[in-house]
Tab-separated table of C-alpha atoms and ligand atoms in Angstrom:
chain	number	residue	atom	x	y	z
J	1	MET	CA	-13.727	-10.058	20.825
J	2	THR	CA	-10.610	-11.675	19.367
J	3	LEU	CA	-7.331	-10.284	19.511
J	4	TYR	CA	-4.831	-10.351	16.927
J	5	PRO	CA	-2.463	-10.499	17.233
J	6	VAL	CA	-1.347	-10.323	20.275
J	7	GLY	CA	-1.105	-5.928	20.951
J	8	TYR	CA	-3.773	-4.958	17.883
J	9	PHE	CA	-6.816	-3.628	19.293
J	10	ALA	CA	-9.626	-5.557	19.681
J	11	PHE	CA	-11.640	-6.419	16.285
J	12	PRO	CA	-14.378	-3.960	16.348
J	13	THR	CA	-18.090	-4.968	15.391
J	14	LEU	CA	-19.475	-4.782	12.431
J	15	GLU	CA	-21.570	-1.516	13.774
J	16	GLU	CA	-18.537	0.607	14.590
J	17	THR	CA	-16.869	0.116	11.311
J	18	ALA	CA	-19.842	0.836	9.821
J	19	VAL	CA	-19.822	4.044	7.844
J	20	GLN	CA	-22.824	6.256	8.635
J	21	PRO	CA	-22.498	8.822	5.499
J	22	GLU	CA	-25.103	10.797	7.501
J	23	ASP	CA	-22.473	11.029	9.940
J	24	LEU	CA	-19.119	12.762	8.185
J	25	SER	CA	-21.767	14.855	6.657
J	26	THR	CA	-23.615	15.588	9.766
J	27	ASN	CA	-21.038	15.964	12.439
J	28	ARG	CA	-18.683	18.216	9.943
J	29	ARG	CA	-21.653	20.274	8.306
J	30	ARG	CA	-21.592	20.746	12.505
J	31	HIS	CA	-18.435	22.283	13.210
J	32	LEU	CA	-18.636	23.869	9.109
J	33	LEU	CA	-21.093	25.758	9.288
J	34	LYS	CA	-19.931	27.480	12.849
J	35	ALA	CA	-17.022	28.138	10.952
J	36	VAL	CA	-18.692	29.774	8.666
J	37	ALA	CA	-21.213	31.902	10.972
J	38	ALA	CA	-18.058	32.977	12.618
J	39	SER	CA	-16.466	35.270	8.934
J	40	ALA	CA	-18.280	38.115	9.264
J	41	THR	CA	-15.108	39.367	7.754
J	42	LEU	CA	-13.307	37.968	5.800
J	43	LEU	CA	-10.152	36.983	6.550
J	44	VAL	CA	-7.781	34.940	5.557
J	45	THR	CA	-5.039	33.905	7.922
J	46	GLY	CA	-2.006	34.228	5.791
J	47	CYS	CA	-3.801	34.855	2.800
J	48	ALA	CA	-4.333	38.539	0.636
J	49	VAL	CA	-8.459	38.434	-0.033
J	50	SER	CA	-9.181	41.634	-1.763
J	51	THR	CA	-12.417	43.090	1.045
J	52	GLY	CA	-15.489	41.863	-0.741
J	53	ALA	CA	-14.570	38.922	-2.438
J	54	ARG	CA	-15.517	35.890	-1.874
J	55	PRO	CA	-12.244	33.513	-1.179
J	56	ARG	CA	-11.614	30.823	-4.099
J	57	ALA	CA	-11.278	27.613	-3.180
J	58	VAL	CA	-9.122	24.900	-6.268
J	59	VAL	CA	-9.068	21.715	-5.450
J	60	VAL	CA	-7.572	19.054	-7.979
J	61	GLY	CA	-8.703	15.049	-8.755
J	62	GLY	CA	-12.404	14.105	-8.666
J	63	GLY	CA	-10.954	11.041	-6.565
J	64	TRP	CA	-11.769	10.101	-2.740
J	65	GLY	CA	-10.045	12.449	-1.562
J	66	GLY	CA	-10.724	15.660	-3.866
J	67	LEU	CA	-14.383	14.775	-3.694
J	68	GLY	CA	-14.344	14.582	0.460
J	69	ALA	CA	-12.788	17.929	0.404
J	70	VAL	CA	-15.606	19.263	-1.652
J	71	ARG	CA	-18.493	17.708	-0.257
J	72	GLY	CA	-16.614	19.626	2.985
J	73	LEU	CA	-16.775	22.855	1.247
J	74	LEU	CA	-20.064	22.964	-0.339
J	75	ALA	CA	-21.338	21.885	3.413
J	76	GLY	CA	-19.904	24.580	4.694
J	77	GLY	CA	-20.032	27.246	1.993
J	78	GLY	CA	-19.169	30.652	1.963
J	79	VAL	CA	-16.118	29.883	-0.502
J	80	ASP	CA	-16.394	29.525	-4.289
J	81	VAL	CA	-14.857	26.116	-4.537
J	82	THR	CA	-13.392	24.828	-8.194
J	83	LEU	CA	-13.141	21.159	-8.808
J	84	ILE	CA	-10.597	20.265	-11.621
J	85	GLU	CA	-11.056	16.961	-12.786
J	86	PRO	CA	-10.441	15.034	-16.548
J	87	ASN	CA	-12.901	12.222	-16.263
J	88	GLU	CA	-16.517	12.538	-16.605
J	89	ALA	CA	-17.563	10.219	-13.572
J	90	PHE	CA	-16.032	9.301	-10.892
J	91	MET	CA	-15.119	4.886	-10.305
J	92	SER	CA	-14.179	3.707	-7.166
J	93	CYS	CA	-11.169	0.881	-7.162
J	94	PRO	CA	-12.069	0.315	-3.136
J	95	LEU	CA	-14.441	-2.975	-4.110
J	96	SER	CA	-13.912	-2.889	-7.275
J	97	ALA	CA	-12.258	-6.000	-7.959
J	98	HIS	CA	-15.972	-7.958	-7.734
J	99	TYR	CA	-15.423	-6.564	-11.202
J	100	ILE	CA	-12.377	-7.525	-12.540
J	101	ALA	CA	-13.505	-10.611	-12.387
J	102	GLY	CA	-15.652	-11.184	-13.152
J	103	HIS	CA	-18.308	-11.275	-10.611
J	104	GLN	CA	-20.414	-7.632	-10.844
J	105	PRO	CA	-19.710	-5.347	-14.112
J	106	ALA	CA	-17.968	-2.143	-14.349
J	107	SER	CA	-21.422	0.573	-13.362
J	108	ASP	CA	-21.672	-1.471	-10.302
J	109	PHE	CA	-18.800	0.886	-8.964
J	110	GLN	CA	-19.004	4.623	-11.140
J	111	ARG	CA	-20.976	7.180	-9.955
J	112	SER	CA	-21.585	11.143	-11.654
J	113	TYR	CA	-20.617	13.997	-10.502
J	114	ALA	CA	-24.410	14.985	-11.259
J	115	ARG	CA	-24.876	15.828	-7.893
J	116	ILE	CA	-21.427	17.770	-7.259
J	117	ASP	CA	-22.051	19.805	-10.226
J	118	GLN	CA	-25.775	20.380	-7.941
J	119	LEU	CA	-25.178	21.132	-4.625
J	120	GLY	CA	-23.083	24.827	-6.158
J	121	ALA	CA	-19.190	23.651	-7.487
J	122	ARG	CA	-17.701	24.694	-10.376
J	123	ARG	CA	-16.586	21.955	-12.059
J	124	VAL	CA	-13.690	22.038	-14.747
J	125	ARG	CA	-13.161	18.662	-16.738
J	126	GLU	CA	-9.448	19.554	-17.748
J	127	ARG	CA	-6.217	18.109	-16.416
J	128	VAL	CA	-3.463	20.560	-14.141
J	129	THR	CA	-0.048	20.853	-16.338
J	130	GLU	CA	1.578	23.460	-14.217
J	131	ILE	CA	1.456	25.001	-10.737
J	132	ASP	CA	2.338	28.860	-10.134
J	133	ARG	CA	2.947	29.213	-7.854
J	134	VAL	CA	4.094	32.813	-7.058
J	135	LYS	CA	0.904	33.895	-8.914
J	136	ARG	CA	-1.748	31.756	-7.235
J	137	GLU	CA	-2.538	30.334	-9.876
J	138	VAL	CA	-2.915	26.535	-11.746
J	139	VAL	CA	-2.528	25.963	-15.691
J	140	THR	CA	-4.799	23.817	-17.620
J	141	ALA	CA	-4.057	23.540	-21.448
J	142	THR	CA	-7.283	26.421	-21.488
J	143	GLN	CA	-7.420	28.093	-18.550
J	144	ARG	CA	-5.021	29.197	-15.540
J	145	LEU	CA	-7.069	29.846	-12.540
J	146	PRO	CA	-6.240	32.016	-9.075
J	147	TYR	CA	-6.075	30.506	-5.675
J	148	ASP	CA	-6.730	31.364	-1.878
J	149	PHE	CA	-5.840	28.011	-1.281
J	150	LEU	CA	-5.427	24.762	-3.218
J	151	VAL	CA	-5.896	21.404	-2.517
J	152	LEU	CA	-4.435	18.309	-4.164
J	153	SER	CA	-5.667	14.845	-4.278
J	154	LEU	CA	-3.688	13.546	-6.956
J	155	GLY	CA	-3.322	9.903	-6.520
J	156	VAL	CA	-0.272	8.073	-7.565
J	157	ASP	CA	1.783	8.015	-10.255
J	158	TYR	CA	3.523	4.238	-11.406
J	159	MET	CA	7.359	3.328	-11.519
J	160	GLU	CA	8.385	2.120	-14.992
J	161	GLU	CA	11.719	2.582	-14.518
J	162	GLY	CA	12.408	-0.694	-12.676
J	163	ILE	CA	11.066	-2.999	-15.117
J	164	GLN	CA	13.545	-2.492	-18.275
J	165	GLY	CA	11.088	-3.309	-20.906
J	166	TYR	CA	7.379	-2.823	-19.800
J	167	ALA	CA	7.007	1.321	-20.235
J	168	ALA	CA	7.508	-0.374	-24.522
J	169	ALA	CA	4.824	-3.191	-23.040
J	170	ARG	CA	2.110	-0.953	-20.678
J	171	ALA	CA	-0.531	-1.569	-22.579
J	172	GLN	CA	-0.515	-5.768	-22.444
J	173	LEU	CA	0.799	-5.541	-18.497
J	174	PRO	CA	-1.881	-3.642	-17.070
J	175	VAL	CA	-1.823	-2.022	-13.356
J	176	GLY	CA	-5.795	-1.014	-12.983
J	177	PHE	CA	-4.660	0.979	-9.344
J	178	ARG	CA	-6.639	3.992	-10.817
J	179	ALA	CA	-9.727	5.101	-12.008
J	180	PHE	CA	-11.149	2.858	-15.144
J	181	GLU	CA	-7.966	1.655	-15.343
J	182	GLN	CA	-9.696	-1.765	-14.284
J	183	LEU	CA	-10.881	-2.562	-17.865
J	184	ALA	CA	-7.957	-3.431	-19.417
J	185	VAL	CA	-7.070	-6.649	-16.015
J	186	ARG	CA	-11.215	-7.143	-16.411
J	187	GLN	CA	-10.109	-8.354	-20.500
J	188	GLN	CA	-6.598	-9.851	-19.461
J	189	VAL	CA	-8.667	-12.102	-16.504
J	190	ASP	CA	-11.613	-12.809	-18.483
J	191	GLU	CA	-9.226	-13.959	-22.151
J	192	PHE	CA	-7.256	-16.224	-19.029
J	193	LEU	CA	-10.291	-17.639	-17.779
J	194	VAL	CA	-10.830	-18.848	-21.518
J	195	LYS	CA	-7.839	-20.064	-21.956
J	196	GLY	CA	-5.625	-20.707	-19.746
J	197	GLY	CA	-1.942	-20.462	-18.701
J	198	ASN	CA	-0.234	-18.976	-16.356
J	199	PHE	CA	-2.136	-15.287	-14.940
J	200	VAL	CA	0.967	-13.054	-13.149
J	201	ILE	CA	0.253	-11.028	-10.285
J	202	SER	CA	2.553	-8.814	-8.674
J	203	ALA	CA	3.175	-7.037	-5.310
J	204	PRO	CA	6.160	-4.077	-4.924
J	205	LYS	CA	7.805	-2.808	-1.919
J	206	PRO	CA	5.219	-0.091	-0.237
J	207	PRO	CA	4.349	2.186	0.042
J	208	TYR	CA	2.075	2.201	-2.652
J	209	ARG	CA	-1.215	2.099	-2.764
J	210	CYS	CA	-3.921	-0.065	-0.773
J	211	PRO	CA	-1.445	-2.625	-0.405
J	212	PRO	CA	-3.937	-5.778	0.421
J	213	ALA	CA	-5.202	-5.279	-2.724
J	214	PRO	CA	-2.695	-7.627	-4.912
J	215	TYR	CA	-4.138	-10.867	-2.643
J	216	GLU	CA	-7.401	-10.105	-3.512
J	217	ARG	CA	-7.110	-10.297	-6.489
J	218	ALA	CA	-5.841	-13.119	-6.970
J	219	PHE	CA	-8.211	-15.112	-4.850
J	220	LEU	CA	-11.122	-13.192	-6.761
J	221	ILE	CA	-9.467	-14.609	-9.796
J	222	ALA	CA	-9.180	-18.517	-8.298
J	223	GLU	CA	-11.984	-18.062	-7.629
J	224	GLN	CA	-13.781	-17.673	-11.056
J	225	MET	CA	-11.477	-20.440	-11.921
J	226	LYS	CA	-12.484	-23.125	-9.451
J	227	GLN	CA	-15.625	-22.361	-11.536
J	228	ARG	CA	-15.154	-22.225	-14.350
J	229	GLY	CA	-12.384	-24.890	-14.599
J	230	THR	CA	-9.348	-22.801	-16.409
J	231	LYS	CA	-6.884	-24.813	-16.599
J	232	GLY	CA	-4.125	-23.411	-15.590
J	233	LYS	CA	-2.373	-21.211	-12.502
J	234	ILE	CA	-2.146	-17.851	-11.233
J	235	ILE	CA	1.764	-17.135	-10.398
J	236	LEU	CA	1.644	-14.170	-7.219
J	237	ILE	CA	5.134	-12.071	-7.377
J	238	ASP	CA	6.112	-10.460	-4.219
J	239	ALA	CA	8.784	-8.027	-3.771
J	240	ASN	CA	7.918	-8.386	-0.240
J	241	PRO	CA	8.704	-11.688	2.465
J	242	ASN	CA	5.494	-11.930	3.349
J	243	PRO	CA	1.638	-10.601	2.330
J	244	MET	CA	1.181	-6.538	2.649
J	245	PRO	CA	0.105	-4.713	5.144
J	246	PRO	CA	1.607	-7.497	7.395
J	247	PRO	CA	-1.296	-7.153	10.722
J	248	ILE	CA	-3.245	-8.989	7.959
J	249	ALA	CA	-0.056	-12.102	6.497
J	250	GLN	CA	-1.210	-14.163	8.654
J	251	PRO	CA	-5.780	-14.190	7.249
J	252	ILE	CA	-4.375	-14.017	3.932
J	253	LEU	CA	-1.366	-16.593	3.429
J	254	ASN	CA	-4.918	-18.489	5.537
J	255	GLY	CA	-7.157	-18.015	2.642
J	256	MET	CA	-4.295	-18.698	0.115
J	257	LYS	CA	-3.185	-21.984	1.212
J	258	SER	CA	-6.709	-23.112	2.464
J	259	LEU	CA	-8.554	-22.255	-0.812
J	260	TYR	CA	-6.518	-21.954	-3.668
J	261	ALA	CA	-3.494	-24.101	-3.128
J	262	SER	CA	-3.909	-25.498	-6.945
J	263	GLN	CA	-4.519	-21.625	-8.343
J	264	ILE	CA	-2.363	-19.365	-7.011
J	265	GLU	CA	1.476	-20.356	-7.015
J	266	TYR	CA	3.128	-17.583	-4.247
J	267	LEU	CA	6.531	-15.914	-4.814
J	268	PRO	CA	7.756	-13.843	-1.419
J	269	ASP	CA	10.877	-11.473	-1.846
J	270	THR	CA	11.047	-11.751	-5.486
J	271	ALA	CA	12.027	-9.208	-7.755
J	272	ILE	CA	11.120	-8.059	-10.683
J	273	THR	CA	13.486	-6.886	-12.644
J	274	GLY	CA	12.391	-6.984	-16.840
J	275	VAL	CA	9.857	-8.289	-19.488
J	276	ASP	CA	10.912	-9.838	-22.493
J	277	MET	CA	7.369	-9.835	-25.129
J	278	GLY	CA	8.326	-11.669	-27.509
J	279	LYS	CA	8.803	-14.274	-25.801
J	280	ARG	CA	6.262	-13.595	-22.752
J	281	GLN	CA	8.512	-13.978	-19.519
J	282	LEU	CA	9.670	-11.342	-16.914
J	283	ALA	CA	13.221	-11.429	-15.825
J	284	THR	CA	12.780	-12.457	-11.616
J	285	SER	CA	15.471	-12.009	-8.837
J	286	SER	CA	14.032	-15.740	-8.373
J	287	GLY	CA	14.504	-16.645	-12.019
J	288	ASP	CA	12.564	-16.835	-15.303
J	289	VAL	CA	8.729	-16.617	-15.788
J	290	PRO	CA	6.654	-17.508	-18.426
J	291	PHE	CA	2.812	-15.701	-18.477
J	292	ALA	CA	0.181	-15.849	-20.889
J	293	HIS	CA	-1.385	-12.584	-18.968
J	294	ALA	CA	0.017	-10.383	-16.290
J	295	ASN	CA	-1.028	-7.813	-13.859
J	296	LEU	CA	2.127	-5.866	-13.289
J	297	VAL	CA	1.108	-3.680	-9.800
J	298	LEU	CA	4.428	-1.506	-10.192
J	299	PRO	CA	6.404	0.621	-7.284
J	300	MET	CA	4.435	3.987	-7.271
J	301	ARG	CA	4.934	7.151	-6.622
J	302	ALA	CA	2.634	11.218	-6.019
J	303	PRO	CA	1.923	12.355	-9.774
J	304	ALA	CA	4.901	15.004	-11.767
J	305	LEU	CA	3.137	18.128	-10.715
J	306	ILE	CA	4.482	17.494	-7.175
J	307	ARG	CA	7.538	17.499	-8.261
J	308	GLN	CA	7.481	20.763	-10.945
J	309	ALA	CA	5.629	22.429	-7.898
J	310	GLY	CA	8.523	21.635	-5.719
J	311	LEU	CA	6.477	20.007	-3.244
J	312	GLY	CA	8.098	16.655	-2.765
J	313	GLU	CA	10.226	14.055	-4.583
J	314	ARG	CA	8.842	10.512	-4.204
J	315	TRP	CA	5.301	11.807	-1.969
J	316	ALA	CA	4.329	14.763	-1.240
J	317	ALA	CA	6.048	16.564	2.203
J	318	VAL	CA	3.448	17.085	4.522
J	319	LYS	CA	3.042	18.560	7.886
J	320	LEU	CA	0.180	16.702	10.550
J	321	PRO	CA	-2.186	16.998	10.664
J	322	SER	CA	-2.831	19.888	9.248
J	323	PHE	CA	-2.254	18.216	5.753
J	324	GLN	CA	-0.836	21.115	4.667
J	325	SER	CA	2.615	21.193	2.570
J	326	GLN	CA	5.958	21.996	4.490
J	327	VAL	CA	7.062	25.266	1.570
J	328	ASP	CA	3.226	26.443	0.248
J	329	ASP	CA	0.569	27.031	3.424
J	330	SER	CA	-2.111	28.196	0.908
J	331	ILE	CA	-1.654	24.357	-0.204
J	332	TYR	CA	-2.779	20.716	1.306
J	333	VAL	CA	-2.619	17.760	-0.498
J	334	VAL	CA	-4.588	14.359	0.554
J	335	GLY	CA	-5.156	11.205	-0.593
J	336	ASP	CA	-2.315	9.289	-1.700
J	337	SER	CA	0.158	11.544	-2.737
J	338	GLN	CA	0.748	13.410	0.211
J	339	GLY	CA	4.362	11.328	1.783
J	340	THR	CA	2.972	10.341	5.639
J	341	PRO	CA	3.268	7.178	6.849
J	342	LEU	CA	-0.810	6.852	7.004
J	343	PRO	CA	-2.079	4.132	4.536
J	344	LYS	CA	-3.154	4.602	0.690
J	345	SER	CA	-6.469	4.144	1.588
J	346	GLY	CA	-10.147	5.514	-0.264
J	347	HIS	CA	-10.671	6.879	3.812
J	348	VAL	CA	-7.779	8.065	4.304
J	349	ALA	CA	-7.779	10.651	1.852
J	350	PHE	CA	-11.634	11.512	2.401
J	351	GLY	CA	-11.138	12.421	5.979
J	352	SER	CA	-8.291	14.086	5.430
J	353	GLY	CA	-9.936	15.826	2.586
J	354	GLN	CA	-12.667	16.982	4.943
J	355	GLN	CA	-10.663	17.537	7.471
J	356	VAL	CA	-8.644	19.287	4.787
J	357	ALA	CA	-12.460	21.687	4.144
J	358	GLU	CA	-12.729	22.770	8.328
J	359	SER	CA	-8.849	24.452	8.150
J	360	ILE	CA	-10.004	26.344	5.003
J	361	LEU	CA	-13.308	27.396	6.201
J	362	GLU	CA	-11.762	27.977	9.445
J	363	ARG	CA	-8.918	31.138	8.668
J	364	VAL	CA	-11.154	32.324	6.532
J	365	ALA	CA	-13.551	32.442	9.700
J	366	GLY	CA	-10.083	33.917	10.965
J	367	LYS	CA	-9.733	31.333	13.086
J	368	LEU	CA	-5.675	30.753	14.633
J	369	PRO	CA	-6.083	27.083	15.072
J	370	ALA	CA	-5.269	26.055	18.563
J	371	PRO	CA	-2.132	25.020	19.440
J	372	ALA	CA	-2.277	21.204	20.443
J	373	SER	CA	-1.264	20.274	23.731
J	374	GLY	CA	-0.483	16.323	22.998
J	375	ALA	CA	-1.799	13.823	20.638
J	376	VAL	CA	-3.999	14.562	17.118
J	377	ASP	CA	-5.982	12.216	16.155
J	378	LEU	CA	-5.902	12.245	12.393
J	379	PRO	CA	-8.360	10.493	9.925
J	380	LEU	CA	-9.289	6.668	9.939
J	381	GLY	CA	-8.317	3.513	7.635
J	382	ILE	CA	-10.764	1.312	6.898
J	383	CYS	CA	-9.718	-1.398	4.420
J	384	TRP	CA	-11.695	-4.847	3.303
J	385	ALA	CA	-9.494	-7.833	1.303
J	386	ASN	CA	-12.006	-10.126	-0.061
J	387	VAL	CA	-11.305	-13.618	-0.127
J	388	THR	CA	-14.269	-15.180	-1.746
J	389	HIS	CA	-16.688	-12.409	-3.571
J	390	LYS	CA	-18.985	-12.735	0.001
J	391	GLU	CA	-15.831	-12.901	2.571
J	392	ALA	CA	-13.706	-10.419	3.229
J	393	ILE	CA	-10.702	-9.783	5.781
J	394	ASN	CA	-11.011	-6.619	7.099
J	395	ILE	CA	-8.907	-4.138	8.233
J	396	ASN	CA	-9.356	-1.071	10.184
J	397	VAL	CA	-6.160	1.406	10.802
J	398	SER	CA	-6.527	4.107	13.815
J	399	ALA	CA	-3.736	6.795	14.139
J	400	SER	CA	-2.857	10.045	16.287
J	401	VAL	CA	0.317	12.537	15.961
J	402	VAL	CA	2.056	14.346	18.622
J	403	PRO	CA	2.782	18.074	15.905
J	404	GLY	CA	6.561	17.417	15.554
J	405	GLN	CA	6.744	13.855	16.005
J	406	ALA	CA	6.088	10.375	13.483
J	407	PRO	CA	2.508	9.515	13.753
J	408	LYS	CA	1.578	7.070	16.152
J	409	LEU	CA	-0.735	3.785	13.477
J	410	LYS	CA	-2.352	0.889	15.358
J	411	PHE	CA	-4.032	-2.393	13.566
J	412	THR	CA	-7.042	-3.724	14.255
J	413	VAL	CA	-7.688	-6.527	11.909
J	414	ASP	CA	-9.400	-9.913	11.245
J	415	PRO	CA	-7.902	-13.344	11.887
J	416	GLN	CA	-9.316	-14.757	8.980
J	417	HIS	CA	-11.689	-13.838	6.113
J	418	ASN	CA	-15.717	-13.897	6.846
J	419	GLU	CA	-18.849	-13.149	5.159
J	420	ARG	CA	-19.465	-10.732	8.179
J	421	SER	CA	-16.314	-8.572	6.707
J	422	GLY	CA	-17.682	-9.293	2.980
J	423	ALA	CA	-21.244	-7.433	4.111
J	424	GLY	CA	-19.517	-5.021	5.644
J	425	ALA	CA	-17.551	-3.681	2.506
J	426	VAL	CA	-20.591	-3.801	0.012
J	427	SER	CA	-22.881	-1.171	2.473
J	428	TRP	CA	-19.174	0.763	3.886
J	429	GLY	CA	-18.269	1.249	-0.371
J	430	ASN	CA	-21.865	1.976	-0.468
J	431	GLY	CA	-22.018	4.099	2.496
J	432	MET	CA	-18.621	6.261	0.593
J	433	TRP	CA	-19.595	6.976	-2.593
J	434	LYS	CA	-23.251	8.324	-0.790
J	435	ALA	CA	-21.207	10.820	1.265
J	436	MET	CA	-19.029	11.106	-1.926
J	437	LEU	CA	-21.497	11.679	-4.534
J	438	GLY	CA	-25.234	10.580	-2.976
H	501	FAD	C1	-7.626	-2.493	-6.329
H	501	FAD	C2	-8.133	-1.258	-5.400
H	501	FAD	C3	-8.970	-1.574	-3.312
H	501	FAD	C4	-8.894	-0.401	-2.678
H	501	FAD	N1	-9.506	-0.713	-1.485
H	501	FAD	C5	-9.142	0.148	-0.692
H	501	FAD	C6	-10.228	-0.638	0.140
H	501	FAD	O1	-11.130	-1.001	1.020
H	501	FAD	N2	-10.632	1.006	1.341
H	501	FAD	C7	-9.778	2.704	0.930
H	501	FAD	O2	-10.305	2.797	1.730
H	501	FAD	N3	-8.963	2.558	-0.125
H	501	FAD	C8	-8.558	0.987	-0.598
H	501	FAD	N4	-8.305	1.367	-1.772
H	501	FAD	C9	-7.139	2.525	-2.252
H	501	FAD	C10	-7.912	4.126	-2.527
H	501	FAD	O3	-8.512	3.691	-3.836
H	501	FAD	C11	-7.381	5.100	-3.084
H	501	FAD	O4	-6.289	4.969	-1.540
H	501	FAD	C12	-7.741	6.331	-3.055
H	501	FAD	O5	-8.326	6.744	-3.752
H	501	FAD	C13	-6.612	7.787	-2.143
H	501	FAD	O6	-8.207	8.853	-3.168
H	501	FAD	P1	-7.121	9.956	-3.701
H	501	FAD	O7	-7.991	10.753	-4.406
H	501	FAD	O8	-5.075	10.233	-3.043
H	501	FAD	O9	-6.588	9.185	-5.058
H	501	FAD	P2	-7.152	8.725	-6.073
H	501	FAD	O10	-9.143	8.420	-6.126
H	501	FAD	O11	-7.122	8.252	-7.473
H	501	FAD	O12	-7.853	10.600	-7.154
H	501	FAD	C14	-7.296	11.015	-7.825
H	501	FAD	C15	-7.062	11.481	-9.280
H	501	FAD	O13	-6.705	13.211	-10.018
H	501	FAD	C16	-7.721	12.638	-11.329
H	501	FAD	N5	-6.431	13.791	-10.930
H	501	FAD	C17	-5.012	13.038	-10.735
H	501	FAD	N6	-4.008	14.603	-11.711
H	501	FAD	C18	-4.402	15.808	-12.260
H	501	FAD	C19	-4.475	16.394	-13.071
H	501	FAD	N7	-3.080	16.463	-12.832
H	501	FAD	N8	-5.856	17.263	-13.023
H	501	FAD	C20	-6.706	17.226	-12.928
H	501	FAD	N9	-6.946	16.031	-12.192
H	501	FAD	C21	-6.016	15.184	-11.886
H	501	FAD	C22	-7.777	11.566	-11.610
H	501	FAD	O14	-8.412	11.366	-12.855
H	501	FAD	C23	-7.896	11.138	-9.979
H	501	FAD	O15	-9.741	10.944	-9.891
H	501	FAD	C24	-8.161	0.440	-3.211
H	501	FAD	C25	-7.431	1.085	-3.964
H	501	FAD	C26	-6.880	-0.435	-4.625
H	501	FAD	C27	-6.365	-0.156	-6.777
């Protein structure tokens, strides 16, 4: 067992970290079935549901958190489940760096929503434009959908206003941190690998989605530069003094120095303030940086729908451990839109979606949540940062909370990139996609 760094947990085995989709659904399913079996009468705590009608759970967002909630609700049964998601299919952000750097096709990271349809959810392929909390309805361009319980898992929005000139240059400076946006980044990378020059990748200050991801992208593109003999360099502009999150700073810096010293120039503690597309130049706190191609990862916040519905400012304000909105008990916010210190990770999003499904079914069954007498475990976070196509650094985050207090997080990190975690990342991804859409 290796301890790294002092104070963090021992590094778990691959078997311990690998996700077993059967476990995810079987354990939860057992709970869920019990909850629904107990619901002889339809009594929805704190919600008005007419006798005889099945409660209506509306889930907005068919990504990691939304699919966790949908699968949990469908496994339990007894509620009408509607998923509102504008995309026709799912595309994973986790592991998509292998696509962006040209190692694998996009189709490896895409899945169909057919399984959700087969399991009996109603799927609405639209975008929600408004939440009417008074009438308990969500509004799309063509309809109003009533809900008894609303689960929001909307992901993130980019804060473009911090970089002067960005909005006008958006198409040439893609972020690519949301499903299907990876294509635009791949086009930049393909051109760069042929033509060379400066390729800028930036990392913002947290909180943002998957903090190790900008470094992972830089690594996998640098690996391709070496293999293809690309003339040029990656300039990694980091708003932070060290790679994020802090427990992986050392293994990330080790990977950068040992493998990519000639390909990656690292600029820590550097803020990007503006872009001049005419000169193809970025204004930064460390001076001007000319570039040929760029993948700017911007600061993030929850989508505007959260603010418009009065559910929070930068992020949705939720209670832990329930993930219920602080201002509306019939609304749950899971995944990256919620503003707790939990990592913005797909694993946490899926786990919190499943947990919320369980709570909804318990409320439907008329069960009040048992008052917590001490610390309660929160959904686990598992993240992977590939350093090469085959080797990765594994990061596990366990969290617990005493209701009313701030959650406590513990990180377990590989001391160094290794093939075992590279294989672990692949089996984790396959397991999660199966749990969501298999
Ligand atoms: C490069 C990269 C690597 C990553 N690696 C990992 C990893 O190794 N491990 C890990 O656990 N996590 C990883 N993540 C993070 C993970 O992708 C996110 O944490 C996860 O997607 C969050 O789930 P979510 O449900 O909040 O958002 P999403 O998965 O983004 O889903 C949000 C969904 O909501 C829909 N939506 C948004 N607005 C509306 C609306 N108004 N109406 C209807 N639908 C709407 C969107 O279309 C989208 O499908 C990575 C992320 C990136 C970018």
